[in-house]
GROMACS .gro file of C-alpha atoms in nm:
model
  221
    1UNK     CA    1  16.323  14.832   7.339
    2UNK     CA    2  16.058  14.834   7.602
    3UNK     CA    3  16.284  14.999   7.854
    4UNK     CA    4  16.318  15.255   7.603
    5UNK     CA    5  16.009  15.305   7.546
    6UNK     CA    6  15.887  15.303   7.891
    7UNK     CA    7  16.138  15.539   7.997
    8UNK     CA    8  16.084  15.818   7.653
    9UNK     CA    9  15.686  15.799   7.832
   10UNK     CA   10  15.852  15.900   8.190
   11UNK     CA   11  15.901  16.284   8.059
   12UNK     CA   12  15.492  16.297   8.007
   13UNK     CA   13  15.343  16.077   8.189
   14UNK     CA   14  15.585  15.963   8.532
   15UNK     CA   15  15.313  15.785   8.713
   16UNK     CA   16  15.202  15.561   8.383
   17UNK     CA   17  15.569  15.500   8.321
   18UNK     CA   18  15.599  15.368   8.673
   19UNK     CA   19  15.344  15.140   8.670
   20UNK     CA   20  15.477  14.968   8.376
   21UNK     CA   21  15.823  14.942   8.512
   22UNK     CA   22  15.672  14.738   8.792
   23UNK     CA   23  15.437  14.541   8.550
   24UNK     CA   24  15.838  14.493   8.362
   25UNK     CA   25  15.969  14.368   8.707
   26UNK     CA   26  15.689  14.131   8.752
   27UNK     CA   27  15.680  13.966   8.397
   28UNK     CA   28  16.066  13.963   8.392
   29UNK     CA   29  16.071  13.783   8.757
   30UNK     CA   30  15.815  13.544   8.645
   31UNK     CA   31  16.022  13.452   8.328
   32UNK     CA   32  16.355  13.403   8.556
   33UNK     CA   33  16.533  13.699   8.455
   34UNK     CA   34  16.630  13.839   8.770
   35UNK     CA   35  16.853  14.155   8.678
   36UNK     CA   36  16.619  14.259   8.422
   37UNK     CA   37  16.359  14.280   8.692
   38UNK     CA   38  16.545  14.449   8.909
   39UNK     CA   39  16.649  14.686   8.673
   40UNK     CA   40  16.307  14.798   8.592
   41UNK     CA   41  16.276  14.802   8.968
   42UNK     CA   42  16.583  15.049   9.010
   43UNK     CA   43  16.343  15.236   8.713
   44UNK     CA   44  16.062  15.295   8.879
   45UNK     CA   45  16.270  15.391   9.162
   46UNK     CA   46  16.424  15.662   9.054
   47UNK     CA   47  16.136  15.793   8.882
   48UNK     CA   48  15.953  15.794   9.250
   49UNK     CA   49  16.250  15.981   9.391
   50UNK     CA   50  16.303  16.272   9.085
   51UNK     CA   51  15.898  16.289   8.939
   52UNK     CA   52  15.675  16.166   9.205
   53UNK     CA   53  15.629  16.467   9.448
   54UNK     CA   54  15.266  16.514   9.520
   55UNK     CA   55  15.201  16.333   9.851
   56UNK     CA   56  14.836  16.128   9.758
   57UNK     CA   57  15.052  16.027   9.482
   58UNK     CA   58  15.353  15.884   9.676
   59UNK     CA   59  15.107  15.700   9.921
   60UNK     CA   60  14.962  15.527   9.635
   61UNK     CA   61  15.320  15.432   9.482
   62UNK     CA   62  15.456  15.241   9.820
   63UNK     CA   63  15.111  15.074   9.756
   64UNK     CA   64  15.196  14.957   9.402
   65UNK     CA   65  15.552  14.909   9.570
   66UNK     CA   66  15.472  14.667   9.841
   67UNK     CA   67  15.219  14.465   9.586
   68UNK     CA   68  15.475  14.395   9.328
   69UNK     CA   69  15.781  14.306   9.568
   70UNK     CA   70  15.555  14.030   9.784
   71UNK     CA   71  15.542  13.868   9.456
   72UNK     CA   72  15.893  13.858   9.319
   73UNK     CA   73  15.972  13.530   9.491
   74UNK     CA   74  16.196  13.439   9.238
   75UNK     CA   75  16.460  13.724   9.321
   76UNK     CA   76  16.793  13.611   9.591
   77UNK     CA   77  16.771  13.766   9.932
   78UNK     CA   78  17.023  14.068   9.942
   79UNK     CA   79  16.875  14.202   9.644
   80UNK     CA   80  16.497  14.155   9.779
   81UNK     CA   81  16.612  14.272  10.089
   82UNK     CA   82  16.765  14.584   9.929
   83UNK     CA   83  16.463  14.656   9.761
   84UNK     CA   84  16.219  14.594  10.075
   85UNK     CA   85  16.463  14.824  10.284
   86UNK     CA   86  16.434  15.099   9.997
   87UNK     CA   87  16.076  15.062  10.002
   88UNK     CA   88  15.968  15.111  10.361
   89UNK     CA   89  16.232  15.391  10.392
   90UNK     CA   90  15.958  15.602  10.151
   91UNK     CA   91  15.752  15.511  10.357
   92UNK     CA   92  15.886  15.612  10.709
   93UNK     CA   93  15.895  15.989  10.514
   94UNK     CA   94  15.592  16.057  10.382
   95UNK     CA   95  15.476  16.415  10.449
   96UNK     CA   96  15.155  16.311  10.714
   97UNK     CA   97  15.221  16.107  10.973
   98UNK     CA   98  14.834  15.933  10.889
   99UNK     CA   99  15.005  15.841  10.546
  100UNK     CA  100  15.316  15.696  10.728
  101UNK     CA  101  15.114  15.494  10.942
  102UNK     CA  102  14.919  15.321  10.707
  103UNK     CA  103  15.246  15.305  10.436
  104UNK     CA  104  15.460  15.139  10.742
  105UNK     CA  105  15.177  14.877  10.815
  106UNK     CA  106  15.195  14.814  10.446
  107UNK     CA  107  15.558  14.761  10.445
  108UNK     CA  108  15.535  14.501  10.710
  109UNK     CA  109  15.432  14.226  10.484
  110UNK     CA  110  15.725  14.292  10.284
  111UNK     CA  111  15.892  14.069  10.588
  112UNK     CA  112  15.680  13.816  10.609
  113UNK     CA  113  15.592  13.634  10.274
  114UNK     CA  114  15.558  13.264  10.373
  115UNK     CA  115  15.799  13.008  10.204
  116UNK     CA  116  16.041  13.302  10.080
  117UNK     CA  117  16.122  13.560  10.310
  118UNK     CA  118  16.023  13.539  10.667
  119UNK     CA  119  16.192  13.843  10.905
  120UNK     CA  120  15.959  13.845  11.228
  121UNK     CA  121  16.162  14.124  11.369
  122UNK     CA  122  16.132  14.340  11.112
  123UNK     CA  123  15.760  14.292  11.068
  124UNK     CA  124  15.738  14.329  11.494
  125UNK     CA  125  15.969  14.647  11.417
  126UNK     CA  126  15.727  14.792  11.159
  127UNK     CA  127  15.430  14.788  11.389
  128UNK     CA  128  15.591  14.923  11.656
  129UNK     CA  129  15.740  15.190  11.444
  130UNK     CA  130  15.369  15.263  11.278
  131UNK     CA  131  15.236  15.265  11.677
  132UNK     CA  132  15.474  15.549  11.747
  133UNK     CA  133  15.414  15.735  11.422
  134UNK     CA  134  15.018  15.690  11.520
  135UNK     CA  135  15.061  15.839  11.861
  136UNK     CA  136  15.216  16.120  11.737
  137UNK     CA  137  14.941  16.216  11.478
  138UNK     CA  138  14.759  16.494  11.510
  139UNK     CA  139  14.592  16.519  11.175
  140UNK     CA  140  14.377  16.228  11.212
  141UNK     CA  141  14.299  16.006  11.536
  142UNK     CA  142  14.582  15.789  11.701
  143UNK     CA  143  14.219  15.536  11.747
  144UNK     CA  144  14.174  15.527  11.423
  145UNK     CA  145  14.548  15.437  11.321
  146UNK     CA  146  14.529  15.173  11.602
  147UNK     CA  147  14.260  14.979  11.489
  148UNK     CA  148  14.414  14.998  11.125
  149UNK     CA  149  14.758  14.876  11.287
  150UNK     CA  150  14.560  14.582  11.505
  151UNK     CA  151  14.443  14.450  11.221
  152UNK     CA  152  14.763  14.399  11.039
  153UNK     CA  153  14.840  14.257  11.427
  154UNK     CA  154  14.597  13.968  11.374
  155UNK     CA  155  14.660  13.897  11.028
  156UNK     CA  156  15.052  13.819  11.086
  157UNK     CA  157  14.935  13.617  11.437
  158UNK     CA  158  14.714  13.409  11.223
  159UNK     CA  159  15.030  13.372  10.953
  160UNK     CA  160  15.213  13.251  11.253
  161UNK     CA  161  15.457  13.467  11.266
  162UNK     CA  162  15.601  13.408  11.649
  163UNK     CA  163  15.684  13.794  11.720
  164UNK     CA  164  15.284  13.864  11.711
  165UNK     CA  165  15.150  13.647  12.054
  166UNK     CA  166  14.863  13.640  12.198
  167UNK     CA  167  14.998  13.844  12.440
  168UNK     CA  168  15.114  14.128  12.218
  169UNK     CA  169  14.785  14.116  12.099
  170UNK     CA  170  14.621  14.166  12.422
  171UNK     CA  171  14.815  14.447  12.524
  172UNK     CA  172  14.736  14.597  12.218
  173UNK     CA  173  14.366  14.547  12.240
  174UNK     CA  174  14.374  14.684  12.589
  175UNK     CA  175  14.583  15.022  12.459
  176UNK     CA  176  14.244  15.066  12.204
  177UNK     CA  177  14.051  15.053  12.497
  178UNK     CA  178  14.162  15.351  12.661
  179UNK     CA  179  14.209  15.542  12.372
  180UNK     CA  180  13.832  15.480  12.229
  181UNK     CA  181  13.705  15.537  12.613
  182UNK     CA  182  13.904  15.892  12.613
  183UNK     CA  183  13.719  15.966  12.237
  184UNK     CA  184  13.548  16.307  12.266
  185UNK     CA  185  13.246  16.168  12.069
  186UNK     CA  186  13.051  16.469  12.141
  187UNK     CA  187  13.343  16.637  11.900
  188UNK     CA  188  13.332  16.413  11.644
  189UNK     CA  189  13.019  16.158  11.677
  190UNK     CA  190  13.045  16.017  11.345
  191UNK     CA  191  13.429  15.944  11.281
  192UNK     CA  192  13.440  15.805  11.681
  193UNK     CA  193  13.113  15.570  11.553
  194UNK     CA  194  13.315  15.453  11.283
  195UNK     CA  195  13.634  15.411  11.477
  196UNK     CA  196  13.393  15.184  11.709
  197UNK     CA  197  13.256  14.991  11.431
  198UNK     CA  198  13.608  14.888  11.261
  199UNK     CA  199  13.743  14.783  11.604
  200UNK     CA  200  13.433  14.556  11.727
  201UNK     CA  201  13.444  14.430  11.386
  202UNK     CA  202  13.771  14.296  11.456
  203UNK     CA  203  13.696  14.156  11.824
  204UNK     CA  204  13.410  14.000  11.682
  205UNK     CA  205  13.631  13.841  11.425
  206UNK     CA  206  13.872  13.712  11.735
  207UNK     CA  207  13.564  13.605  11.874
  208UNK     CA  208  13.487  13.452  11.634
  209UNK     CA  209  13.849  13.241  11.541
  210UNK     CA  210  13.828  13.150  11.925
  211UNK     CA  211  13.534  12.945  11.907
  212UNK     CA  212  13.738  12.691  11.699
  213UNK     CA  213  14.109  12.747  11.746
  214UNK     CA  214  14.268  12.681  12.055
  215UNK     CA  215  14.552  12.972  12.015
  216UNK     CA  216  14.315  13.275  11.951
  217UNK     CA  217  14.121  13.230  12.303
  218UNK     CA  218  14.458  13.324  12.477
  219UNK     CA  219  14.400  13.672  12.329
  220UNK     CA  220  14.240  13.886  12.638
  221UNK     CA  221  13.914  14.063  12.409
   0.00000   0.00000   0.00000
C-alpha cells in the first residue's frame, strides 16, 4: 500500500515521492527487511534517472542519496556496494564540474562507514577523482574546490582510514599553497578572502589536533 501510494504521488510531485522512498528504505532497513528497502531504493532510483532533470535538483538528490545509504548498515555487501557504485556514478555526471566536485567528495564516505563498510581505495579514489574534476573547473575556482576536498582529506585521516597519511596530506596542503599564492585577488577580492578564510580555518584546526596528538604533527602546515 505505501509503495503504491508513494509511487501514484511520483506523477505530481517526483522530488516529494523520492524523499519518501528513501525515508521507506530507512524505516524498512531499520526493521530488518532488507529487500523491501532496497526496493524502495531501486524506487527512488529510477525516479532520479526518468523525473529528476534540473541540475540544483540532482545535486541535492546524491545529497539525500549519500545520507540515507551511510545508514543502512543492516543491508549485505554486494547489494550496498551496488547501491554506493550507482550512487557516485550520478555523481561523476552532473552537468558542472563545481557540482561534481563537491557530489564526488560526498560519495567518498559512502566507502568508509566504520564497523560496516570500510574501502580505503575507493575513498583515496574519490578524492583523487574530485582533485581532477576541480582542476578542470572553470566555472568556479580549482582553490575553492581544494579546500572543500582537504577537508574531507582530514576528516577520513582522523577516521583512520590508512590511504589518507600524513603525507598525502602534506602534499595536498602544499598544492593549496600555490594555487591561493597564484589567486588574482585584485579580480576577485572577496571570493579569494573567503577561499583564505576556509583554508586557515582548517590549518588552524591541524594546528590545533597537533598540540595533543602525536600523528597530526607529521602533517607539514
Amino acid at each position: 500500500v505505501i509503495h503504491e501510494t508513494v509511487t501514484a504521488l511520483s506523477t505530481t510531485e517526483p522530488l516529494l515521492s523520492l524523499q519518501m522512498f528513501l525515508q521507506c528504505a530507512q524505516a524498512a532497513n531499520a526493521a530488518n527487511f532488507e529487500n523491501a528497502a532496497y526496493e524502495f531504493l531501486t524506487q527512488a532510483f529510477i525516479l532520479y534517472e526518468d523525473n529528476i532533470s534540473d541540475s540544483k535538483q540532482q545535486v541535492q538528490v546524491i545529497a539525500l542519496f549519500v545520507g540515507t545509504l551511510v545508514t543502512l548498515t543492516n543491508f549485505t555487501k554486494e547489494n550496498y556496494d551496488t547501491l554506493i557504485t550507482k550512487t557516485t556514478q550520478y555523481a561523476a555526471k552532473l552537468l558542472r564540474k563545481s557540482d561534481q566536485c563537491t557530489a564526488i567528495c560526498q560519495c567518498s564516505h559512502l566507502f568508509w562507514v566504520p564497523g560496516f563498510h570500510e574501502d580505503a581505495q575507493r575513498v583515496l579514489e574519490c578524492l583523487q577523482r574530485a582533485l581532477k574534476t576541480a582542476d578542470r573547473c572553470v566555472n568556479e575556482s580549482p582553490a575553492k574546490l581544494f579546500v572543500e576536498i582537504l577537508n574531507h582529506c582530514v576528516f577520513f585521516f582522523e577516521k583512520e582510514n590508512p590511504n589518507i597519511s600524513a603525507k598525502y596530506i602534506s602534499n595536498f596542503i602544499a598544492l593549496i599553497d600555490e594555487q591561493i599564492s597564484s589567486m588574482d585577488t585584485e579580480k576577485d577580492s572577496d571570493e579569494a578572502a573567503e577561499i583564505s578564510k576556509a583554508y586557515h580555518e582548517t590549518i588552524a584546526y591541524i594546528k590545533q589536533k597537533s598540540a595533543t596528538e602525536e600523528r597530526y604533527k607529521e602533517i607539514a602546515v
